[in-house]
Amino acid sequence: MNNQQQAFDQRIEKDISIEPKDWMPDAYRKTLIRQIGQHGHSEVVGMLPEGNWITRAPTLKRKAVLLAKVQDEAGHALYLYSAAETLGADRDDMMDKLIAGRMKYSSIFNYPTLTWADVAAIGWLVDGAAIVNQVALCRTSYGPYARAMVRICKEESFHQRQGFEAMMQLANGTEEQKQMAQDAVNRFWWPALMMFGPSDDNSPNSAQSMQWKIKLFSNDALRQKFVDNTVPQVLQLGLTVPDPDLKFNEDTGHYEFGEVNWNEFFDVIAGKGPCNHERIEARRKAWEGGAWVRESAAVYAKKQQEQQQAQKVA
Ligand code: BYC
């Protein structure tokens, strides 16, 4: 083993973060670019299902909150793309790969938002699931990713609370509103559980990522934590969980739950979910439509730089 590898292993062992200028194995760098890039893409694509309701939010207050939330997601994507760039990734290249279907984004955003309750369910359940995953990532071994996570988690907890509050209002509203809330839980519950990735015995990247402390907990461990956190919230809302096998195990202190439909999950990540085509088309249009903005910004930045250099010389 060479000295660089030894120094890297020691840092991982001692929980000392790896920073951009430190030596790291190529496979570590590649895994991080894959995961951070996918994470950034999830934030960007994640703006679409909620953005769908900005013009139809039921009140001015809800509209303002939703607008702020969607803007926060864009900000999260920027932190993440910047973190991936510290590893040598190129932002345009990552975007091209997303549009060409060569980079993934979270499966959850391939489901449609049919009613206003779906927006509440995304805030509460989807951001709730994201927080469980991301709180763990605040201690991930790569410094820039961990620091991005700390900032993101602060905003995600506000998102989760506003989603729960919006859901509470529906659950305590008219019979029709309560049904709408239950219908959203019925449709988003299982896809939220799928966000944590395949089961541990079917997760090809987990063992290595856990050895490198990129991932600190397994997919199943985090899924269990989400279920344990969230079932009491569903009950508090007077709603039900769409899982006939769900039961609390008094001995372990955990909820036992039914089998996730893994065929559905693998179909969705293979591009065959209800909205995959629509989501990628929306990103392609936005990316191509925004080309002139990126070009103008680059020209402006170059001119500014030239002016500053000319001033220095003068
Ligand atoms: N969706 O070996 P595995 C948000 C892929 S958005 C799609 O377990 P890994 C928000 C996986 O990439 C939150 N693909 O992989 C935004 C791999 O395929 P490749 C997004 C998935 O990486 C807006 C293959 O399946 N959060 O907060 O060790 C509004 C085998 O899986 C999924 C993150 O991205 C999935 N759900 O573990 C509201 C968190 N699951 O790449 C909210 C960061 C797995 O080998 N990411 N795959 O072709 C992670 O923590 C990990 O990447 C995962 C998967 C736990 C997701």
Short mmCIF file of C-alpha atoms in Angstrom, two decimals, residues 50 69 117-131 156 159-168 181 184-185 189 226 229-235 237 239-241:
data_model
loop_
_atom_site.label_atom_id
_atom_site.label_comp_id
_atom_site.label_asym_id
_atom_site.label_seq_id
_atom_site.Cartn_x
_atom_site.Cartn_y
_atom_site.Cartn_z
CA GLU A 50 -44.17 21.22 -6.58
CA LYS A 69 -39.49 26.25 -0.82
CA ALA A 117 -52.61 17.56 -0.79
CA ASP A 118 -49.76 16.04 -2.82
CA VAL A 119 -47.77 19.24 -2.30
CA ALA A 120 -48.35 18.95 1.45
CA ALA A 121 -47.38 15.26 1.28
CA ILE A 122 -44.13 16.09 -0.53
CA GLY A 123 -43.18 18.67 2.11
CA TRP A 124 -44.03 16.34 4.97
CA LEU A 125 -43.13 12.85 3.70
CA VAL A 126 -40.57 13.48 0.95
CA ASP A 127 -38.63 16.19 2.75
CA GLY A 128 -39.08 14.10 5.91
CA ALA A 129 -37.44 11.11 4.22
CA ALA A 130 -34.76 13.36 2.72
CA ILE A 131 -33.91 14.72 6.20
CA GLU A 156 -35.35 20.90 4.88
CA HIS A 159 -39.94 22.37 4.58
CA GLN A 160 -41.00 19.29 6.50
CA ARG A 161 -42.81 21.31 9.13
CA GLN A 162 -44.67 23.44 6.62
CA GLY A 163 -45.72 20.24 4.82
CA PHE A 164 -47.00 18.70 8.05
CA GLU A 165 -48.85 21.89 8.92
CA ALA A 166 -50.50 22.02 5.47
CA MET A 167 -51.44 18.36 5.84
CA MET A 168 -52.84 18.97 9.33
CA ALA A 181 -55.09 14.12 2.45
CA ALA A 184 -52.03 11.70 -1.03
CA VAL A 185 -50.66 9.56 1.82
CA TRP A 189 -46.19 6.47 1.30
CA PHE A 226 -38.20 7.07 8.71
CA ASN A 229 -40.53 8.64 12.98
CA THR A 230 -43.44 9.02 10.61
CA VAL A 231 -46.12 6.46 11.55
CA PRO A 232 -46.94 8.33 14.81
CA GLN A 233 -47.32 11.52 12.75
CA VAL A 234 -49.78 9.80 10.37
CA LEU A 235 -51.79 8.62 13.36
CA LEU A 237 -53.25 13.44 11.77
CA LEU A 239 -54.98 9.25 8.82
CA THR A 240 -53.94 5.68 8.06
CA VAL A 241 -50.81 4.10 6.59
#
